[in-house]
């Protein structure tokens, strides 16, 4: 029986994602598709919308705006903090770390460093970027009770526990 993609189904896809300039940002490896439980925020909202209702074998191409992908960029997520907060640690542009900010715990990237200050950007690296997805749905099935309780798919493309 062929299942359609809906809430809590175990879904396996192959995908290629490009930015607005057609540069490939990421893609699933041939032998390692992406497996996930649908409807649990594993994917960007725009891609979940496109996938909903599809069945195994479906192939499609979707333009997804930044707002439906990783969100718009917010200047408020760029902050300057005293250099001495980092102690003796080397701090260089491009470094990423977890930080507690006004918006909660998030991943931030160092964008600028001088003798007294460090500027960090809490925007997702793909914030403000429109994306294009080429997707092939490999498999759609019921998730097992164990997968649902773990919140992820087991086996190839998902989580392989010891
Ligand atoms: Zn598990």
Coordinates of C-alpha atoms and ligand atoms in Angstrom, one line a residue:
X1 CA 0.0 0.0 0.0
X2 CA 1.4 3.4 -0.8
X3 CA 1.4 5.9 2.0
X4 CA 1.1 9.6 1.5
X5 CA 3.3 12.0 3.4
X6 CA 1.4 13.3 6.5
X7 CA 2.0 13.9 10.2
X8 CA 4.3 11.4 11.9
X9 CA 5.0 9.3 8.8
X10 CA 8.6 8.1 8.4
X11 CA 9.8 9.7 5.2
X12 CA 13.0 9.2 3.2
X13 CA 14.1 11.7 0.5
X14 CA 17.0 12.6 -1.7
X15 CA 17.5 16.3 -2.1
X16 CA 19.7 19.0 -3.6
X17 CA 19.4 22.5 -2.3
X18 CA 20.7 25.5 -4.2
X19 CA 20.7 29.2 -3.4
X20 CA 19.2 31.9 -5.7
X21 CA 22.4 32.0 -7.8
X22 CA 22.1 28.3 -8.5
X23 CA 25.1 27.3 -6.3
X24 CA 24.6 23.9 -4.7
X25 CA 24.6 24.3 -0.9
X26 CA 23.9 20.8 0.2
X27 CA 22.7 17.5 -1.1
X28 CA 22.0 14.0 0.2
X29 CA 24.7 11.5 -0.6
X30 CA 23.7 8.7 -3.1
X31 CA 24.0 6.0 -0.4
X32 CA 22.6 8.1 2.4
X33 CA 19.2 9.7 1.8
X34 CA 17.6 11.8 4.5
X35 CA 15.1 10.0 6.7
X36 CA 13.0 11.8 9.2
X37 CA 9.6 11.9 10.9
X38 CA 7.3 14.2 9.1
X39 CA 5.7 17.2 10.8
X40 CA 8.0 17.6 13.7
X41 CA 10.0 20.6 12.5
X42 CA 12.9 18.5 11.2
X43 CA 12.7 20.4 7.9
X44 CA 12.2 24.0 7.0
X45 CA 8.5 24.9 6.8
X46 CA 8.4 25.5 3.1
X47 CA 9.8 22.1 2.3
X48 CA 7.3 20.4 4.7
X49 CA 4.5 22.1 2.8
X50 CA 5.8 20.9 -0.5
X51 CA 6.2 17.3 0.7
X52 CA 2.8 17.0 2.4
X53 CA 0.5 14.6 0.4
X54 CA 3.3 13.3 -1.8
X55 CA 4.0 9.5 -2.2
X56 CA 7.1 7.5 -2.8
X57 CA 8.6 8.1 -6.3
X58 CA 7.4 11.7 -6.5
X59 CA 10.0 14.1 -7.8
X60 CA 9.6 17.8 -7.7
X61 CA 11.4 21.1 -7.8
X62 CA 10.4 23.9 -5.4
X63 CA 11.4 27.5 -4.9
X64 CA 11.2 28.4 -1.2
X65 CA 11.5 31.9 -0.1
X66 CA 13.8 32.8 2.9
X67 CA 10.7 33.5 5.1
X68 CA 9.6 29.8 4.6
X69 CA 13.2 28.5 4.8
X70 CA 15.6 29.7 7.5
X71 CA 13.9 33.1 8.0
X72 CA 14.8 36.6 7.2
X73 CA 18.0 38.1 8.6
X74 CA 17.6 40.2 11.7
X75 CA 20.1 43.0 12.5
X76 CA 19.2 42.6 16.1
X77 CA 20.9 39.2 16.2
X78 CA 24.2 40.9 15.5
X79 CA 25.8 41.8 18.8
X80 CA 29.1 43.3 20.0
X81 CA 30.5 41.9 23.2
X82 CA 33.7 42.8 25.1
X83 CA 36.8 40.8 23.9
X84 CA 37.7 39.9 27.5
X85 CA 34.5 37.7 27.8
X86 CA 36.5 35.2 25.9
X87 CA 39.5 35.3 28.2
X88 CA 42.7 33.9 26.6
X89 CA 40.8 31.9 24.0
X90 CA 41.6 32.5 20.4
X91 CA 38.7 34.2 18.7
X92 CA 38.6 34.5 14.9
X93 CA 36.0 35.4 12.3
X94 CA 34.1 32.3 11.2
X95 CA 34.2 30.6 14.6
X96 CA 30.8 29.3 15.7
X97 CA 29.7 28.6 19.2
X98 CA 26.6 28.4 21.4
X99 CA 25.7 31.5 23.3
X100 CA 22.9 32.8 25.5
X101 CA 21.4 35.8 23.9
X102 CA 18.2 37.9 24.3
X103 CA 16.6 35.3 22.0
X104 CA 17.6 32.4 24.1
X105 CA 20.3 29.8 23.5
X106 CA 21.5 29.9 19.9
X107 CA 24.4 29.3 17.6
X108 CA 26.3 32.4 16.8
X109 CA 29.2 33.1 14.5
X110 CA 32.1 35.5 15.0
X111 CA 32.1 38.1 12.2
X112 CA 34.6 40.6 13.4
X113 CA 37.3 40.8 16.1
X114 CA 39.4 43.7 17.3
X115 CA 41.5 44.3 20.5
X116 CA 38.5 45.2 22.6
X117 CA 35.4 43.9 21.0
X118 CA 34.0 40.8 19.3
X119 CA 31.1 41.0 16.9
X120 CA 28.9 37.9 16.7
X121 CA 26.0 37.2 14.4
X122 CA 23.2 34.9 15.6
X123 CA 21.5 34.7 12.3
X124 CA 21.3 31.3 10.7
X125 CA 23.9 31.2 7.9
X126 CA 21.1 30.7 5.4
X127 CA 18.8 33.4 6.9
X128 CA 17.6 35.8 4.2
X129 CA 18.5 33.3 1.4
X130 CA 15.9 32.0 -1.0
X131 CA 16.4 28.3 -1.7
X132 CA 15.6 25.9 -4.5
X133 CA 15.0 22.3 -3.7
X134 CA 15.1 19.3 -6.1
X135 CA 13.5 16.5 -4.2
X136 CA 12.9 12.8 -4.8
X137 CA 10.7 11.0 -2.4
X138 CA 12.3 7.6 -1.8
X139 CA 10.0 6.0 0.8
X140 CA 7.0 6.8 2.9
X141 CA 5.9 4.5 5.7
X142 CA 4.3 4.4 9.1
X143 CA 6.8 5.2 11.8
X144 CA 7.2 2.6 14.5
X145 CA 6.1 3.4 18.1
X146 CA 9.8 3.4 19.1
X147 CA 10.7 5.9 16.3
X148 CA 7.9 8.1 17.4
X149 CA 9.0 8.1 21.0
X150 CA 12.6 8.9 20.0
X151 CA 11.5 11.5 17.5
X152 CA 13.7 10.2 14.7
X153 CA 13.8 7.4 12.1
X154 CA 15.9 4.4 12.7
X155 CA 18.0 2.7 10.1
X156 CA 19.6 3.9 6.8
X157 CA 19.4 7.7 6.5
X158 CA 18.2 8.0 10.1
X159 CA 19.7 7.3 13.4
X160 CA 21.5 4.0 13.8
X161 CA 21.8 3.2 17.5
X162 CA 24.5 0.9 18.8
Ligands
LIG1 ZN1 16.2 6.2 18.4

